[in-house]
Short mmCIF file of C-alpha atoms and ligand atoms in Angstrom, two decimals:
data_model
loop_
_atom_site.label_atom_id
_atom_site.label_comp_id
_atom_site.label_asym_id
_atom_site.label_seq_id
_atom_site.Cartn_x
_atom_site.Cartn_y
_atom_site.Cartn_z
CA MET A 1 31.28 -18.20 81.07
CA PRO A 2 28.95 -15.38 82.57
CA VAL A 3 25.39 -15.74 82.94
CA ILE A 4 23.74 -13.54 79.83
CA THR A 5 20.27 -12.73 80.68
CA ASN A 6 19.51 -9.89 78.24
CA ILE A 7 21.19 -7.94 75.46
CA GLU A 8 22.74 -5.37 77.59
CA ASP A 9 24.96 -8.29 79.13
CA LEU A 10 26.06 -8.92 75.52
CA ARG A 11 26.55 -5.20 75.06
CA GLU A 12 28.95 -5.30 78.27
CA LEU A 13 30.90 -8.22 77.03
CA ALA A 14 31.54 -6.79 73.72
CA ARG A 15 32.84 -3.47 75.28
CA ARG A 16 35.45 -5.55 77.08
CA LYS A 17 36.29 -7.70 74.07
CA ILE A 18 36.92 -5.24 71.25
CA PRO A 19 38.82 -2.15 70.73
CA LYS A 20 37.14 0.77 71.93
CA ALA A 21 37.20 2.53 68.18
CA LEU A 22 34.95 -0.51 66.88
CA PHE A 23 32.72 -0.65 69.96
CA GLU A 24 31.79 2.97 69.70
CA TYR A 25 31.79 2.89 66.17
CA ALA A 26 28.81 -0.02 66.50
CA ASP A 27 27.31 1.68 69.67
CA HIS A 28 27.13 5.29 69.05
CA GLY A 29 24.90 7.60 67.07
CA SER A 30 25.42 10.91 65.05
CA TYR A 31 26.07 14.23 66.66
CA ASP A 32 24.08 14.63 69.92
CA GLN A 33 22.67 11.47 69.73
CA ILE A 34 19.24 12.78 70.15
CA SER A 35 17.59 10.27 67.91
CA LEU A 36 19.73 7.38 69.12
CA LYS A 37 18.44 8.19 72.71
CA ALA A 38 14.80 8.78 71.49
CA ASN A 39 14.76 5.32 69.84
CA ARG A 40 15.26 3.78 73.04
CA ASP A 41 13.39 6.16 75.40
CA ASP A 42 10.22 6.17 73.14
CA LEU A 43 10.08 2.03 72.93
CA LYS A 44 10.64 1.90 76.66
CA ALA A 45 7.84 4.39 77.67
CA ILE A 46 5.11 2.19 75.85
CA ARG A 47 3.14 -0.03 78.07
CA PHE A 48 1.12 -3.42 77.48
CA ARG A 49 -2.16 -4.39 78.76
CA GLN A 50 -1.58 -7.63 80.94
CA ARG A 51 -4.37 -9.93 80.20
CA VAL A 52 -5.06 -13.21 82.37
CA LEU A 53 -6.68 -16.57 82.08
CA ILE A 54 -6.51 -16.72 78.34
CA ASP A 55 -4.78 -20.01 77.42
CA ALA A 56 -1.21 -19.62 77.08
CA ASP A 57 -0.32 -23.09 75.67
CA ASN A 58 1.30 -23.56 72.03
CA ARG A 59 2.45 -19.90 71.40
CA SER A 60 3.69 -19.65 67.72
CA LEU A 61 5.99 -16.83 66.56
CA ALA A 62 6.19 -18.14 62.92
CA THR A 63 5.00 -15.52 60.18
CA THR A 64 6.37 -14.22 57.08
CA MET A 65 8.48 -11.38 56.15
CA LEU A 66 8.46 -10.13 52.38
CA GLY A 67 6.48 -13.52 51.95
CA GLU A 68 9.17 -15.49 53.39
CA LYS A 69 8.45 -17.80 55.99
CA VAL A 70 10.40 -17.07 59.19
CA SER A 71 10.60 -18.35 62.69
CA MET A 72 9.92 -15.09 64.24
CA PRO A 73 9.36 -11.42 62.94
CA VAL A 74 12.69 -10.58 63.24
CA ALA A 75 15.70 -10.22 60.93
CA LEU A 76 19.45 -9.19 61.01
CA ALA A 77 19.68 -5.68 59.66
CA PRO A 78 22.58 -4.57 57.45
CA THR A 79 25.73 -3.43 59.11
CA GLY A 80 28.98 -2.31 57.82
CA LEU A 81 32.37 -3.72 58.98
CA MET A 82 30.51 -6.94 60.67
CA GLY A 83 33.70 -8.89 59.79
CA LEU A 84 35.91 -6.35 62.09
CA MET A 85 33.73 -6.90 65.01
CA HIS A 86 34.58 -10.59 64.66
CA GLY A 87 36.92 -12.29 61.95
CA ASP A 88 34.26 -13.69 59.15
CA GLY A 89 31.49 -11.60 61.05
CA GLU A 90 28.93 -11.91 58.27
CA MET A 91 29.40 -15.51 57.64
CA LEU A 92 28.97 -16.16 61.16
CA ALA A 93 25.83 -13.99 61.67
CA ALA A 94 24.63 -15.52 58.38
CA ARG A 95 24.78 -18.98 59.72
CA ALA A 96 23.21 -18.02 63.16
CA ALA A 97 20.51 -16.65 61.17
CA GLU A 98 20.10 -19.61 59.33
CA ALA A 99 20.08 -21.77 62.30
CA ALA A 100 17.29 -19.44 63.83
CA GLY A 101 15.29 -19.68 60.85
CA ILE A 102 15.45 -15.92 60.23
CA ARG A 103 16.65 -13.77 57.32
CA MET A 104 19.85 -11.91 57.33
CA CYS A 105 20.53 -8.68 55.10
CA LEU A 106 24.03 -8.33 53.99
CA SER A 107 25.44 -4.88 53.82
CA THR A 108 27.24 -3.20 50.69
CA MET A 109 29.83 -2.03 53.17
CA SER A 110 30.29 -5.86 54.50
CA ILE A 111 33.82 -7.13 54.69
CA CYS A 112 32.98 -10.76 53.64
CA SER A 113 31.64 -10.57 50.15
CA ILE A 114 28.06 -11.28 48.69
CA GLU A 115 29.77 -14.71 47.49
CA ASP A 116 31.55 -15.40 50.87
CA VAL A 117 28.23 -15.40 52.33
CA ARG A 118 26.34 -17.56 49.94
CA ALA A 119 28.85 -19.98 50.45
CA ALA A 120 28.60 -20.05 54.04
CA THR A 121 24.87 -20.67 54.36
CA LYS A 122 22.14 -22.66 52.21
CA ALA A 123 19.53 -19.95 53.66
CA PRO A 124 18.33 -17.23 51.27
CA PHE A 125 19.76 -13.65 52.48
CA TRP A 126 18.85 -10.33 51.71
CA PHE A 127 21.31 -7.54 50.13
CA GLN A 128 21.37 -4.03 50.97
CA LEU A 129 22.32 -1.60 48.31
CA TYR A 130 24.02 1.88 48.66
CA VAL A 131 23.34 3.59 45.39
CA PHE A 132 26.96 5.08 44.71
CA ARG A 133 27.64 7.74 42.03
CA ASP A 134 29.28 5.12 40.15
CA ARG A 135 26.22 3.45 38.77
CA GLY A 136 28.60 0.76 37.18
CA PHE A 137 29.26 -0.53 40.76
CA SER A 138 25.71 -0.80 41.67
CA GLU A 139 24.79 -2.56 38.51
CA SER A 140 27.60 -4.92 39.12
CA VAL A 141 27.03 -5.50 42.77
CA ILE A 142 23.10 -6.07 41.99
CA GLN A 143 24.09 -8.72 39.30
CA ARG A 144 26.26 -10.38 42.01
CA ALA A 145 23.56 -10.23 44.48
CA GLN A 146 20.94 -12.04 41.83
CA ALA A 147 23.57 -14.47 41.07
CA ALA A 148 23.83 -15.43 44.80
CA GLY A 149 20.28 -15.98 44.77
CA CYS A 150 19.37 -12.76 47.09
CA THR A 151 15.70 -12.80 47.31
CA ALA A 152 15.26 -8.99 48.16
CA LEU A 153 17.08 -5.66 47.69
CA PHE A 154 16.99 -3.16 50.42
CA VAL A 155 17.91 0.28 49.00
CA THR A 156 19.09 2.47 51.74
CA VAL A 157 17.89 5.89 51.11
CA ASP A 158 18.69 7.92 54.41
CA LEU A 159 22.44 8.24 53.64
CA PRO A 160 22.90 10.27 50.70
CA MET A 161 25.57 12.05 52.63
CA ARG A 162 27.04 10.49 55.85
CA GLY A 163 26.06 12.06 59.30
CA GLN A 164 29.05 12.66 61.57
CA ARG A 165 29.92 10.56 64.54
CA HIS A 166 32.15 12.48 66.95
CA CYS A 167 33.46 9.00 68.36
CA ASP A 168 34.72 7.90 65.18
CA LEU A 169 36.68 11.22 64.40
CA LYS A 170 38.18 11.30 68.02
CA ASN A 171 39.03 7.46 67.81
CA GLY A 172 40.79 7.88 64.57
CA LEU A 173 38.34 5.63 62.81
CA GLU A 174 38.66 7.50 59.61
CA VAL A 175 39.48 6.68 55.90
CA PRO A 176 42.46 6.10 56.20
CA PRO A 177 42.29 5.01 59.67
CA ARG A 178 44.48 7.03 62.27
CA LEU A 179 46.80 4.50 64.28
CA THR A 180 47.29 6.49 67.67
CA LEU A 181 49.43 5.37 70.67
CA ARG A 182 46.09 4.63 72.41
CA ASN A 183 44.73 2.71 69.60
CA ALA A 184 47.54 0.58 69.34
CA PHE A 185 47.56 -0.24 73.02
CA ASP A 186 43.84 -0.82 73.06
CA ILE A 187 44.46 -3.31 70.06
CA ALA A 188 47.40 -4.93 72.11
CA THR A 189 45.18 -5.61 75.17
CA LYS A 190 42.42 -7.38 72.70
CA PRO A 191 44.44 -10.40 71.64
CA SER A 192 41.44 -12.61 71.04
CA TRP A 193 39.90 -10.09 69.08
CA ALA A 194 42.84 -9.43 67.03
CA LEU A 195 43.45 -13.00 66.56
CA SER A 196 39.98 -13.61 65.26
CA VAL A 197 40.24 -10.71 62.82
CA LEU A 198 43.65 -11.81 61.42
CA MET A 199 42.39 -15.31 60.85
CA GLY A 200 39.24 -14.08 59.07
CA LYS A 201 39.19 -14.59 55.35
CA ARG A 202 39.25 -11.01 54.47
CA LYS A 203 40.30 -7.42 56.10
CA SER A 204 38.98 -5.07 53.35
CA PHE A 205 35.43 -4.52 51.94
CA GLY A 206 34.65 -7.56 50.04
CA ASN A 207 31.89 -6.17 47.68
CA ILE A 208 33.95 -3.18 46.82
CA ASP A 209 37.28 -4.79 46.11
CA PRO A 210 36.49 -6.67 42.99
CA TYR A 211 35.31 -3.48 41.26
CA ILE A 212 38.21 -1.15 42.01
CA LYS A 213 40.70 -4.31 41.43
CA ASN A 214 43.61 -2.16 40.40
CA LYS A 215 43.70 -0.44 44.04
CA ARG A 216 43.40 -3.24 46.84
CA GLY A 217 43.56 -2.77 50.43
CA ALA A 218 40.86 -1.56 53.09
CA TRP A 219 41.98 2.33 52.64
CA ALA A 220 41.49 2.10 48.92
CA ALA A 221 37.83 0.43 49.09
CA GLY A 222 36.96 2.72 52.20
CA ALA A 223 38.09 6.07 50.43
CA TRP A 224 36.45 5.08 47.19
CA ALA A 225 33.23 4.40 49.03
CA ASN A 226 33.40 7.67 51.04
CA ASP A 227 33.90 9.60 47.66
CA ASN A 228 31.08 7.84 45.99
CA PHE A 229 28.32 8.52 48.29
CA ASP A 230 25.39 9.99 45.97
CA ALA A 231 23.92 13.25 47.51
CA SER A 232 21.89 13.85 44.28
CA LEU A 233 19.84 10.43 45.01
CA SER A 234 16.29 10.82 44.14
CA TRP A 235 13.23 8.88 43.33
CA LYS A 236 14.00 8.85 39.74
CA ASP A 237 17.24 6.70 40.76
CA LEU A 238 14.85 4.26 42.26
CA ASP A 239 13.09 3.76 38.80
CA TRP A 240 16.40 2.68 37.53
CA VAL A 241 16.90 0.28 40.44
CA ARG A 242 13.51 -1.35 39.63
CA LYS A 243 14.74 -1.78 35.94
CA VAL A 244 18.03 -3.45 36.83
CA TRP A 245 16.67 -5.61 40.05
CA PRO A 246 13.83 -7.80 39.21
CA GLY A 247 13.30 -9.13 42.53
CA LYS A 248 11.60 -7.69 45.59
CA LEU A 249 12.48 -3.92 46.24
CA VAL A 250 12.43 -2.25 50.03
CA LEU A 251 13.30 1.24 50.50
CA LYS A 252 15.15 1.53 54.17
CA GLY A 253 15.36 4.45 56.00
CA LEU A 254 11.78 6.31 55.63
CA LEU A 255 10.26 8.30 58.55
CA ASP A 256 7.75 10.24 57.04
CA VAL A 257 4.01 9.58 55.96
CA GLU A 258 4.47 11.42 52.42
CA ASP A 259 7.42 9.39 51.57
CA ALA A 260 5.89 5.85 52.65
CA LYS A 261 2.93 6.75 50.29
CA ARG A 262 5.14 7.55 47.34
CA ALA A 263 7.23 4.38 47.90
CA ALA A 264 3.69 2.49 47.84
CA ASP A 265 2.80 4.57 44.77
CA MET A 266 6.19 3.54 42.86
CA GLY A 267 5.31 -0.04 43.76
CA ALA A 268 8.04 -0.77 46.43
CA ASP A 269 7.36 -4.16 48.01
CA ALA A 270 8.38 -2.91 51.38
CA ILE A 271 9.79 0.09 53.53
CA VAL A 272 11.85 -0.14 56.60
CA VAL A 273 10.81 2.57 59.19
CA SER A 274 14.28 3.45 60.19
CA ASN A 275 16.63 6.33 61.07
CA HIS A 276 19.59 4.41 60.71
CA GLY A 277 19.76 3.54 64.20
CA GLY A 278 20.25 7.29 65.03
CA ARG A 279 23.17 7.56 62.89
CA GLN A 280 22.13 9.99 60.57
CA LEU A 281 19.84 13.04 60.87
CA ASP A 282 20.19 13.62 64.51
CA GLY A 283 16.75 15.27 65.61
CA ALA A 284 14.66 13.03 63.58
CA PRO A 285 11.78 11.52 65.40
CA SER A 286 12.26 7.97 67.03
CA THR A 287 11.39 5.25 64.72
CA ILE A 288 8.38 3.92 67.20
CA ALA A 289 6.83 7.43 67.09
CA ALA A 290 6.94 7.54 63.48
CA LEU A 291 5.67 4.22 62.95
CA PRO A 292 1.69 4.27 63.89
CA ARG A 293 1.09 7.05 61.43
CA ILE A 294 3.01 5.60 58.67
CA ALA A 295 1.25 2.35 59.12
CA ASP A 296 -2.07 4.23 59.17
CA ALA A 297 -1.60 5.99 56.00
CA ALA A 298 0.15 3.13 53.89
CA GLY A 299 0.18 -0.11 55.63
CA ASP A 300 -2.65 -1.44 53.79
CA ARG A 301 -0.71 -0.80 50.37
CA ILE A 302 3.01 -1.83 51.36
CA GLU A 303 4.66 -3.93 53.89
CA ILE A 304 6.06 -2.22 56.95
CA LEU A 305 9.36 -3.28 58.49
CA PHE A 306 10.83 -1.40 61.41
CA ASP A 307 14.08 -0.97 62.98
CA GLY A 308 15.75 1.29 65.67
CA GLY A 309 16.50 0.51 69.45
CA VAL A 310 15.18 -2.77 69.39
CA ARG A 311 16.73 -4.58 72.18
CA SER A 312 14.38 -7.11 73.31
CA GLY A 313 11.12 -9.42 72.31
CA GLN A 314 8.99 -6.89 74.19
CA ASP A 315 10.37 -4.21 71.78
CA VAL A 316 9.58 -6.47 68.95
CA LEU A 317 6.05 -6.82 70.15
CA LYS A 318 5.43 -3.00 70.53
CA ALA A 319 6.77 -2.33 66.95
CA LEU A 320 4.13 -5.26 65.72
CA ALA A 321 1.23 -3.66 67.94
CA LEU A 322 1.76 -0.39 66.12
CA GLY A 323 1.77 -1.94 62.44
CA ALA A 324 5.20 -3.41 61.64
CA ARG A 325 5.21 -6.76 59.90
CA GLY A 326 8.65 -7.63 61.32
CA CYS A 327 11.53 -5.82 62.81
CA LEU A 328 15.11 -5.66 61.95
CA ILE A 329 17.93 -5.39 64.51
CA GLY A 330 21.28 -3.98 64.52
CA ARG A 331 23.44 -3.25 67.54
CA ALA A 332 21.27 -6.19 69.47
CA TYR A 333 23.22 -9.04 67.32
CA LEU A 334 26.43 -6.81 66.92
CA TYR A 335 26.98 -7.03 70.37
CA GLY A 336 26.48 -10.62 70.59
CA LEU A 337 28.91 -11.16 67.49
CA ALA A 338 31.59 -8.82 68.92
CA ALA A 339 31.41 -10.96 72.28
CA MET A 340 31.27 -14.45 71.05
CA GLY A 341 30.90 -14.69 67.32
CA GLU A 342 28.51 -17.03 66.01
CA ALA A 343 27.46 -18.15 69.44
CA GLY A 344 26.83 -14.70 70.62
CA VAL A 345 24.39 -13.88 67.56
CA ALA A 346 22.48 -16.93 68.54
CA LYS A 347 22.42 -16.08 71.85
CA ALA A 348 20.92 -12.40 71.17
CA LEU A 349 18.15 -14.46 68.75
CA SER A 350 17.43 -16.91 71.59
CA LEU A 351 16.97 -14.03 74.20
CA ILE A 352 14.62 -12.41 71.85
CA ASP A 353 12.77 -15.21 70.77
CA ASN A 354 11.93 -16.24 74.68
CA GLU A 355 10.97 -12.84 75.47
CA LEU A 356 8.69 -12.13 72.50
CA ARG A 357 7.20 -15.72 73.35
CA VAL A 358 6.68 -14.99 77.19
CA SER A 359 5.26 -11.42 76.40
CA LEU A 360 2.74 -13.09 73.66
CA SER A 361 1.40 -14.82 76.35
CA LEU A 362 1.26 -12.47 79.06
CA THR A 363 -0.76 -10.16 76.80
CA GLY A 364 -3.14 -12.95 75.67
CA VAL A 365 -2.07 -13.24 72.22
CA ARG A 366 -1.90 -16.74 70.62
CA ASP A 367 0.13 -16.09 67.64
CA ILE A 368 1.70 -12.92 65.31
CA ALA A 369 -1.39 -12.69 63.53
CA GLY A 370 -3.28 -11.94 66.69
CA ILE A 371 -1.27 -8.80 67.73
CA SER A 372 -2.73 -5.28 67.15
CA ARG A 373 -2.72 -1.92 69.01
CA ASP A 374 -5.45 -3.53 71.27
CA ILE A 375 -2.55 -5.15 73.34
CA LEU A 376 -1.09 -1.71 74.24
CA PHE A 377 -2.15 -0.18 77.71
CA ASP A 378 -1.51 3.23 75.96
CA THR A 379 0.64 4.51 73.05
CA ILE A 380 2.90 7.33 72.53
CA GLU A 381 0.29 9.08 70.44
CA ASP A 382 -2.45 8.65 73.19
CA ARG A 383 -0.16 10.55 75.64
CA ARG A 384 0.44 13.19 73.16
CA ASN A 385 -3.23 13.79 72.89
CA ILE A 386 -3.47 14.04 76.66
C1 FMN B 401 27.62 -0.47 63.24
C2 FMN B 401 26.48 -0.14 62.23
C3 FMN B 401 26.66 -0.14 60.84
C4 FMN B 401 25.64 -0.09 59.85
N1 FMN B 401 25.86 0.13 58.75
C5 FMN B 401 24.59 -0.03 57.76
C6 FMN B 401 24.99 -0.19 56.39
O1 FMN B 401 25.85 -0.58 56.19
N2 FMN B 401 23.68 -0.09 55.48
C7 FMN B 401 22.70 0.29 56.34
O2 FMN B 401 21.67 0.13 55.48
N3 FMN B 401 22.32 0.49 57.42
C8 FMN B 401 23.66 0.01 58.51
N4 FMN B 401 23.21 0.40 59.75
C9 FMN B 401 22.02 0.69 60.10
C10 FMN B 401 20.93 -0.68 60.57
O3 FMN B 401 20.82 -1.29 59.27
C11 FMN B 401 19.78 -0.21 61.27
O4 FMN B 401 19.00 0.65 60.61
C12 FMN B 401 20.25 -0.02 62.88
O5 FMN B 401 21.25 -0.56 63.33
C13 FMN B 401 18.69 -0.13 63.56
O6 FMN B 401 19.13 0.45 64.91
P1 FMN B 401 19.70 -0.34 66.12
O7 FMN B 401 21.08 -0.63 65.99
O8 FMN B 401 19.43 0.40 67.26
O9 FMN B 401 18.88 -2.00 65.84
C14 FMN B 401 24.24 0.43 60.61
C15 FMN B 401 24.03 0.42 61.97
C16 FMN B 401 25.09 -0.03 62.79
C17 FMN B 401 24.99 0.27 64.28
#
């Protein structure tokens, strides 16, 4: 077993473990990947104030996200196809989240179903909804999430149409998938991955299959979803969601101050400042650059969660300093899942926990409530003003 010191180590293990098409599906962004890169670059550019001789004993990372107690301000972001990164991926990730005392948000486009995940964990989990043109699906999946005891619904609003990822087209990761000679060879050289997926409970989209019951198979469900993304999605649709979902409502994928204010006006419980991990509007700002303005404009009225480029506890601390209540991580845990299944997700979470704990101490902060912009040496905004 290699020594794993950071998320990049898990990324490298994942790269070797799973087929190239799947690795790049997870790793890459849309078009020229400008926003994907900006998410990382802008986080990296932020510097902390190093403070000394402040009693560093007994640091606590415990906090709440959406009013729920969590062991640290981190949750697993919804990601499609988790169950192809590793067989039963969603169930394994849910178990790792439960063991770590944090929440997972399950994607509409998951391989394991809501019910599979419910059976795999005793902990509450959240559900992410793509509002498809076929509202019958949305209504039925919302009911299933409710029946499974999901405590929050994350409606993803930054994907009325799908951004293009060049790698997916080149790798044949389309609907239906294109099996090239290179793909076939690649799969043949990844036997442990192939076995885990073969042994997994499902190979198709577990939330969609029951709805399109007459046409089973991954391609049917994938094609159905592709045809059903709703380019006409608007604020009035959220009023409809509000009516059918009685629990906590979170809008995922906001980057603009005006949209954040409107989300607060409509009574959403939280927003996720997100550019879908640089997978949608290429050329959109990094999420960390957008965060402080949104926090200033709406942070007193609505809970602000953050994602995009988080690969360490230091990144979590930076986002919290700039106004986030908590962070969602996407690729950071997907690399772990692809590399080592449940143990890999657990490893990703323990790395982030340790990094956050140490960084909290070295910035002289006792607990999560004590984090403020004061711990930053300068911010992206300061630099812009120079
Ligand atoms: C492979 C992959 C699949 C994703 N699938 C979904 C999805 O089904 N629904 C959704 O709302 N967001 C999805 N996202 C976006 C994530 O929820 C999250 O916003 C993003 O990964 C955060 O950036 P990070 O990966 O740099 O942490 C996906 C991201 C990745 C990397």
